[in-house]
CSV table of C-alpha atoms and ligand atoms in Angstrom, one decimal:
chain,number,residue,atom,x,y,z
A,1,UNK,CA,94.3,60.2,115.9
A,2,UNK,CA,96.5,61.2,113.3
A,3,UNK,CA,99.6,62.5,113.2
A,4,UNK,CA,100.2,66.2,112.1
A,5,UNK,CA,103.2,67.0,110.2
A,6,UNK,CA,104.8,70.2,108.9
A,7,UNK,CA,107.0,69.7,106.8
A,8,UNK,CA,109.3,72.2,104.8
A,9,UNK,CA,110.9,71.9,101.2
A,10,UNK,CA,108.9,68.9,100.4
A,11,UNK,CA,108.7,70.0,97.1
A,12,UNK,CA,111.5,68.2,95.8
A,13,UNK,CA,114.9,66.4,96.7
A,14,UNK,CA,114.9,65.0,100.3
A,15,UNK,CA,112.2,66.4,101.1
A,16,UNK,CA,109.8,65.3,98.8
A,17,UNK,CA,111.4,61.7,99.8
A,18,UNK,CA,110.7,62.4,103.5
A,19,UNK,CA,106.9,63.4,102.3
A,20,UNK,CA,106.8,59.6,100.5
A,21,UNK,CA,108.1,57.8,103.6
A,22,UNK,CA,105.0,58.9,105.2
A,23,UNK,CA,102.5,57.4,102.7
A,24,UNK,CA,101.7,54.3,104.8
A,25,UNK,CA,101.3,56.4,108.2
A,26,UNK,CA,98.3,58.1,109.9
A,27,UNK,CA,99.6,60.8,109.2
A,28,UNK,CA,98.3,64.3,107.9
A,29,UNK,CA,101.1,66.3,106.1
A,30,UNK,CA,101.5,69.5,105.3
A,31,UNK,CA,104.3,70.5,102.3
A,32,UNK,CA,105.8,73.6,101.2
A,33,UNK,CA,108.5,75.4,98.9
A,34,UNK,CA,108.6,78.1,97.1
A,35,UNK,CA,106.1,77.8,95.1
A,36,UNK,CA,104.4,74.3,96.1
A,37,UNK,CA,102.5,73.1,99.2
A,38,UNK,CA,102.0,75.8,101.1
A,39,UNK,CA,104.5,78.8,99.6
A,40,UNK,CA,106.3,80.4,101.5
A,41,UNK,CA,110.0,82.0,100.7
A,42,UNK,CA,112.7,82.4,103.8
A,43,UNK,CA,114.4,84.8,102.5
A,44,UNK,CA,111.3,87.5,102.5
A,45,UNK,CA,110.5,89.2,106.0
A,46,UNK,CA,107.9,87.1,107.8
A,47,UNK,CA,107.4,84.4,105.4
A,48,UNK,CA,108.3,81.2,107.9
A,49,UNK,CA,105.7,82.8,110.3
A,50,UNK,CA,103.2,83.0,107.8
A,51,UNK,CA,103.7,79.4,106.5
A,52,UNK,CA,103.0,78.3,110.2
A,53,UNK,CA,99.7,79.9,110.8
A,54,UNK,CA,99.1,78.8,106.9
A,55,UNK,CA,99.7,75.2,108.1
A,56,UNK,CA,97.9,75.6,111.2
A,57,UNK,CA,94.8,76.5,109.8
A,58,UNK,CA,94.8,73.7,107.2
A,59,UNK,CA,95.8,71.3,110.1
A,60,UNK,CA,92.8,72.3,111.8
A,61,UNK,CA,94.4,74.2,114.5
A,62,UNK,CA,96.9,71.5,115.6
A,63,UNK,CA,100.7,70.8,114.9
A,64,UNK,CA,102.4,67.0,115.9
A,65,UNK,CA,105.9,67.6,114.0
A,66,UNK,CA,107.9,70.3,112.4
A,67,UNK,CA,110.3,69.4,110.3
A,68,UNK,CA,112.7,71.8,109.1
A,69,UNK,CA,114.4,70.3,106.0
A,70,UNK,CA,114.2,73.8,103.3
A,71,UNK,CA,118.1,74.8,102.5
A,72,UNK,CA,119.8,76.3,100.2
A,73,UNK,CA,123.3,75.6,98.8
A,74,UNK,CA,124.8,78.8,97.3
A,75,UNK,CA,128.1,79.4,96.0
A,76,UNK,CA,130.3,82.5,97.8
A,77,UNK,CA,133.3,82.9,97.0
A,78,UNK,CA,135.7,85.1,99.1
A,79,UNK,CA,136.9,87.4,96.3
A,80,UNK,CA,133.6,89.0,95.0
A,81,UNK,CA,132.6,92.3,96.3
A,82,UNK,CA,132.5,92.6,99.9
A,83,UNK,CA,128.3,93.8,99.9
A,84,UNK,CA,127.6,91.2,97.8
A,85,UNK,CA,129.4,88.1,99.6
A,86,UNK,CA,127.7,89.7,102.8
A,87,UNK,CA,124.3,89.8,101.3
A,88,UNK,CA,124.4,85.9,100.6
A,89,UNK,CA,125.7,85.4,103.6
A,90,UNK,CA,122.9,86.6,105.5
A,91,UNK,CA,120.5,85.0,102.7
A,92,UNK,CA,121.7,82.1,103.7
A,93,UNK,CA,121.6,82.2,107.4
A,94,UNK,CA,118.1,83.4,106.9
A,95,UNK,CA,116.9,80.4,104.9
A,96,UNK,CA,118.7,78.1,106.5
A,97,UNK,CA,118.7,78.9,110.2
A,98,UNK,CA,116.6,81.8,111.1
A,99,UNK,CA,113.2,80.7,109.1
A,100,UNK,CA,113.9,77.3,111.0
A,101,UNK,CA,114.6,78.6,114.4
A,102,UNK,CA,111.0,80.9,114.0
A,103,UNK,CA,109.0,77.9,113.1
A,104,UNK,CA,110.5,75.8,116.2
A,105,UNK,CA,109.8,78.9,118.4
A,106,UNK,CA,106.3,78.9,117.3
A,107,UNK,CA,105.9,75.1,116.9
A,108,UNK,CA,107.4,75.0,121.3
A,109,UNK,CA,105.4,78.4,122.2
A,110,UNK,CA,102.2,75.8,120.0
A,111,UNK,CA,102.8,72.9,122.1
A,112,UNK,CA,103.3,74.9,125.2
A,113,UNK,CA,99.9,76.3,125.2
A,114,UNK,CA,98.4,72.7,124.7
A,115,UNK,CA,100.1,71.5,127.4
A,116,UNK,CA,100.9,68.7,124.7
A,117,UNK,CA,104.6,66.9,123.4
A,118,UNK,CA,105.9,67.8,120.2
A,119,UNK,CA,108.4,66.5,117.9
A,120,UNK,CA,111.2,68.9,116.2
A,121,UNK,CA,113.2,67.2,113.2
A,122,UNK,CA,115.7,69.9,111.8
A,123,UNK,CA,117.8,68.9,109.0
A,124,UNK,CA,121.4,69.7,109.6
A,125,UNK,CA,124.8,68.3,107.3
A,126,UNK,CA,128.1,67.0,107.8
A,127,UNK,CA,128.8,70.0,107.0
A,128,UNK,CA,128.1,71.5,110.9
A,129,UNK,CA,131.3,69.0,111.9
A,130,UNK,CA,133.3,69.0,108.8
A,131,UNK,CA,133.1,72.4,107.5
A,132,UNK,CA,132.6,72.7,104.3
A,133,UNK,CA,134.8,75.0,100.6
A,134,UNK,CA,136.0,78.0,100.8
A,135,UNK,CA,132.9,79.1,99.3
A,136,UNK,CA,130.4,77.6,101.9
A,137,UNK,CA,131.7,79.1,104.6
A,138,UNK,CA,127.6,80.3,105.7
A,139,UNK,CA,126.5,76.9,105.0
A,140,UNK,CA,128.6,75.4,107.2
A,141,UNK,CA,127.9,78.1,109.9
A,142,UNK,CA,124.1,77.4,109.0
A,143,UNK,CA,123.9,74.0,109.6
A,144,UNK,CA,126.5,74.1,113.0
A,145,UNK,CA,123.8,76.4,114.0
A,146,UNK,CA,121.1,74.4,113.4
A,147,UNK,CA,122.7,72.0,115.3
A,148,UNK,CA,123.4,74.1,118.1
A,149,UNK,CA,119.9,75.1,118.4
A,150,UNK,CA,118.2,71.2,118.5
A,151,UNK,CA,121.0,70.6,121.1
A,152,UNK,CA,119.3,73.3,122.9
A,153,UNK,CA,115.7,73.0,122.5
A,154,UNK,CA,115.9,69.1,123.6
A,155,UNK,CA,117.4,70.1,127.0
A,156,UNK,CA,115.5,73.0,127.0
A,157,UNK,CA,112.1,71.4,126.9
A,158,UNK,CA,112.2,67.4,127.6
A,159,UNK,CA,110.1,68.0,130.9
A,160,UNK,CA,107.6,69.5,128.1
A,161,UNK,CA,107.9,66.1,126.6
A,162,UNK,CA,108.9,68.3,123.6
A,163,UNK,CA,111.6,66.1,121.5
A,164,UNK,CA,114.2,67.7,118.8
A,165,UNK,CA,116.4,65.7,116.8
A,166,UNK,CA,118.9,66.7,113.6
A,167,UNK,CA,120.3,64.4,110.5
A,168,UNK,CA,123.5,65.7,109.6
A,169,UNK,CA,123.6,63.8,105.6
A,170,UNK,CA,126.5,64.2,103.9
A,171,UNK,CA,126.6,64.2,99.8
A,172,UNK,CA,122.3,62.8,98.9
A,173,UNK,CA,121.6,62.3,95.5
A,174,UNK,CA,119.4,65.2,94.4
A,175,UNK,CA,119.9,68.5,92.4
A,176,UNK,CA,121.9,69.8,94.9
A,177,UNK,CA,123.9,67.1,95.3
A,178,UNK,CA,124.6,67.0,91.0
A,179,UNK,CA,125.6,70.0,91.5
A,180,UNK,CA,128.2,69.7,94.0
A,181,UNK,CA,129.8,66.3,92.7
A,182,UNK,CA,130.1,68.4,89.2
A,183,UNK,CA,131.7,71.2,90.8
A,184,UNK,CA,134.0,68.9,92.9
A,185,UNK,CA,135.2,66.6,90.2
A,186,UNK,CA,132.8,63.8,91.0
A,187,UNK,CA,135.0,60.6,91.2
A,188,UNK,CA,137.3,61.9,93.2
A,189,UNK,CA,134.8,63.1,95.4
A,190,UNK,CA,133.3,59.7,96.0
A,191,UNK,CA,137.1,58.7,96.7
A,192,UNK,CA,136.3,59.7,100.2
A,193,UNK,CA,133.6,58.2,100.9
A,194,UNK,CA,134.5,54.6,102.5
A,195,UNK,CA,130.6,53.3,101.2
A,196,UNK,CA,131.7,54.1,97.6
A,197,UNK,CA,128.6,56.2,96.8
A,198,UNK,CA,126.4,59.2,98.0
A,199,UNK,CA,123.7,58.9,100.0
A,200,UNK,CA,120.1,58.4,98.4
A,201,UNK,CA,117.5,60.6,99.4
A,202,UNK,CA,115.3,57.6,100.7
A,203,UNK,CA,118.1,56.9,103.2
A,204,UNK,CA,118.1,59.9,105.0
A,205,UNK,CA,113.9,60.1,104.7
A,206,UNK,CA,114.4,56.8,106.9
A,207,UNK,CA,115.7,58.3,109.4
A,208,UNK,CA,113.6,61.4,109.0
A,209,UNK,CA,110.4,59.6,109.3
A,210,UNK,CA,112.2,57.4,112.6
A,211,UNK,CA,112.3,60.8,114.1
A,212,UNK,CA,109.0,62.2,113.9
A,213,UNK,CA,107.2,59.3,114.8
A,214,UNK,CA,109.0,56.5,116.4
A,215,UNK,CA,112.4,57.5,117.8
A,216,UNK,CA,112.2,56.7,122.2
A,217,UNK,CA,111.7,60.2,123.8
A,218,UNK,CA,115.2,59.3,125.5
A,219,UNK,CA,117.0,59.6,122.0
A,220,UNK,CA,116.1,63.5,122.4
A,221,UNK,CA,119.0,66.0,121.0
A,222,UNK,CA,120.6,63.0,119.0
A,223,UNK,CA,122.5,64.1,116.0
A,224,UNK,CA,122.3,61.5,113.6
A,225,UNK,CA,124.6,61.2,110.8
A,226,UNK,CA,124.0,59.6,107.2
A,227,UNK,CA,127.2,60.4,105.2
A,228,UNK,CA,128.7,56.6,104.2
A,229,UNK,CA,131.1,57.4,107.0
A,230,UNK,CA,133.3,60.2,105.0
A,231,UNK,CA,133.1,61.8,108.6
A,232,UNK,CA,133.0,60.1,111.7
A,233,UNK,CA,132.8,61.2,115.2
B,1,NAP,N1,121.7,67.1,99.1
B,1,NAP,C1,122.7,67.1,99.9
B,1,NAP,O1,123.8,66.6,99.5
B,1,NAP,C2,122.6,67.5,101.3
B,1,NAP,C3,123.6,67.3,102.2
B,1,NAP,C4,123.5,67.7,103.5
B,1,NAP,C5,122.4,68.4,103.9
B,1,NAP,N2,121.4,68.7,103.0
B,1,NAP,C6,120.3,69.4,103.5
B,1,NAP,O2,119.1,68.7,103.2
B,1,NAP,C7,118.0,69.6,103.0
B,1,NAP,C8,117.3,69.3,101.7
B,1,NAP,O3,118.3,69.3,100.7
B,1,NAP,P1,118.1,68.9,99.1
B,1,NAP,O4,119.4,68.5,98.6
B,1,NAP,O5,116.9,68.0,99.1
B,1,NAP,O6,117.7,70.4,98.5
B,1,NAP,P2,116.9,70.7,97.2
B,1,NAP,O7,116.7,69.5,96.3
B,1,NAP,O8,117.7,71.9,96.6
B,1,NAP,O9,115.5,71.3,97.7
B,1,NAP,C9,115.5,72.4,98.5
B,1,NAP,C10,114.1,72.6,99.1
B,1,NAP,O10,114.2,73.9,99.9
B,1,NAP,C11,113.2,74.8,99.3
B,1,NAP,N3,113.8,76.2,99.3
B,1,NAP,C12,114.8,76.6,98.5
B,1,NAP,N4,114.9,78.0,98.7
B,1,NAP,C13,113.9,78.3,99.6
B,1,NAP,C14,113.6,79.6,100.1
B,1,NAP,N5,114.2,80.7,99.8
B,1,NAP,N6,112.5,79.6,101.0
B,1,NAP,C15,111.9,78.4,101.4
B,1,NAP,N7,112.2,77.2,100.9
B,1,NAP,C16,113.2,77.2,100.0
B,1,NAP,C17,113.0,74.3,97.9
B,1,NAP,O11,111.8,74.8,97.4
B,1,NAP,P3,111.6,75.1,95.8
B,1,NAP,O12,111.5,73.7,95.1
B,1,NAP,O13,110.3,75.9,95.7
B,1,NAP,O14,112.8,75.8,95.4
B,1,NAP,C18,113.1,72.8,98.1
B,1,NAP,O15,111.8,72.3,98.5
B,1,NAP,C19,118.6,71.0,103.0
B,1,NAP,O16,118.4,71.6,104.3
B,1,NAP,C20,120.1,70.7,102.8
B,1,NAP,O17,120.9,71.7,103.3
B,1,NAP,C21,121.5,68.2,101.7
């Protein structure tokens, strides 16, 4: 039987990698952005929930994984005005946490009525340990939130045989990641990365892929880390 597979932001970056990794699987996949796959935007009222019953329907009524991999990356800086820096703030927060906390609620409440196992994979960053610029500070918050929230679905649900896992990359090669090494000065960015380069995109689908299908059901709530060991813990 094969494997059903939500997957968000597949339309590009890492998640479009983590869509190719699947290629040689029995798998059935299901992408999304904004305007690709399924569309669906985070940041409008209801739109994670109606990408799942979307995906549902198309998946013929059954979910295997949900991975969470959508994020933005959004510059705010402290000294613009004070309802504008709060209004990002919450836009990112709601793309990057709350439209993945909704879809794992309805992915555990779809699993629960099955009586069937389920796989979460929620992509995270080093930026949940590290912290991330002054103008980040929501990112950061985002993605420790994310990672706060796999920690407690896996012990929430294991005796469900309902498994959730987060990759915390640090600097991928894709648009994003451009963007960031521009803004940062580029070499001198990769001056702290003992590997000497930024992750690629493929390197963190790896592990991605490892998660939804393979990973032992023991490895539950593991926070893996793909950043060329610029932060260890
Ligand atoms: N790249 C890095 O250096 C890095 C490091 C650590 C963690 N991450 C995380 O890894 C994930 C993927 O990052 P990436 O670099 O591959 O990003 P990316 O290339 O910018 O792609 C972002 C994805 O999210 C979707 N998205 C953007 N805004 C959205 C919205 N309002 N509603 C729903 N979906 C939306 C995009 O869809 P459209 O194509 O339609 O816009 C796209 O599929 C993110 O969660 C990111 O935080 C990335």
């Amino acid at each position: 039987m094969a494997t059903h597979i939500l997957l968000t932001g597949s339309s590009r970056g890492i998640g479009a990698a983590i869509a190719g990794s699947f290629a040689r699987d029995d798998v059935r996949l299901i992408g999304h952005g904004t305007k690709s796959g399924i569309a669906a935007d985070f940041d409008a009222p209801g739109g994670a929930q109606a990408l799942w019953q979307k995906a549902l329907g198309a998946l013929d009524g059954r979910i295997d994984v949900l991975i969470n991999n959508a994020g933005i990356f959004e510059s705010n800086p402290i000294d613009r005005d004070g309802d504008a820096w709060a209004a990002n703030w919450e836009r990112t927060m709601r793309v990057n946490l709350t439209a993945s906390a909704e879809l794992c609620r309805l992915a555990i409440l779809h699993w629960q009525d099955g009586n069937r196992g389920g796989r979460i994979v929620n992509m995270a960053s080093r930026a949940a340990y590290r912290g991330d610029s002054p103008a980040h500070w929501h990112y950061a918050a985002s993605k420790a939130g994310m990672v706060a929230m796999t920690k407690s679905i896996a012990r929430g649900y294991a005796s469900e045989n309902i498994l959730a896992f987060a990759i915390c990359p640090g600097f991928t090669m894709t648009g994003m990641a451009d963007d960031y090494l521009a803004s940062r000065g580029g070499d001198k960015l990769l001056a702290d990365i003992p590997l000497g380069r930024v992750a690629e995109a493929s390197e963190v689908a790896v592990l991605a892929r490892f998660c939804a299908l393979e990973a032992p059901p023991s490895m539950t709530g593991a926070i893996l880390d793909v950043n060329g060991a610029s932060y260890v813990r």
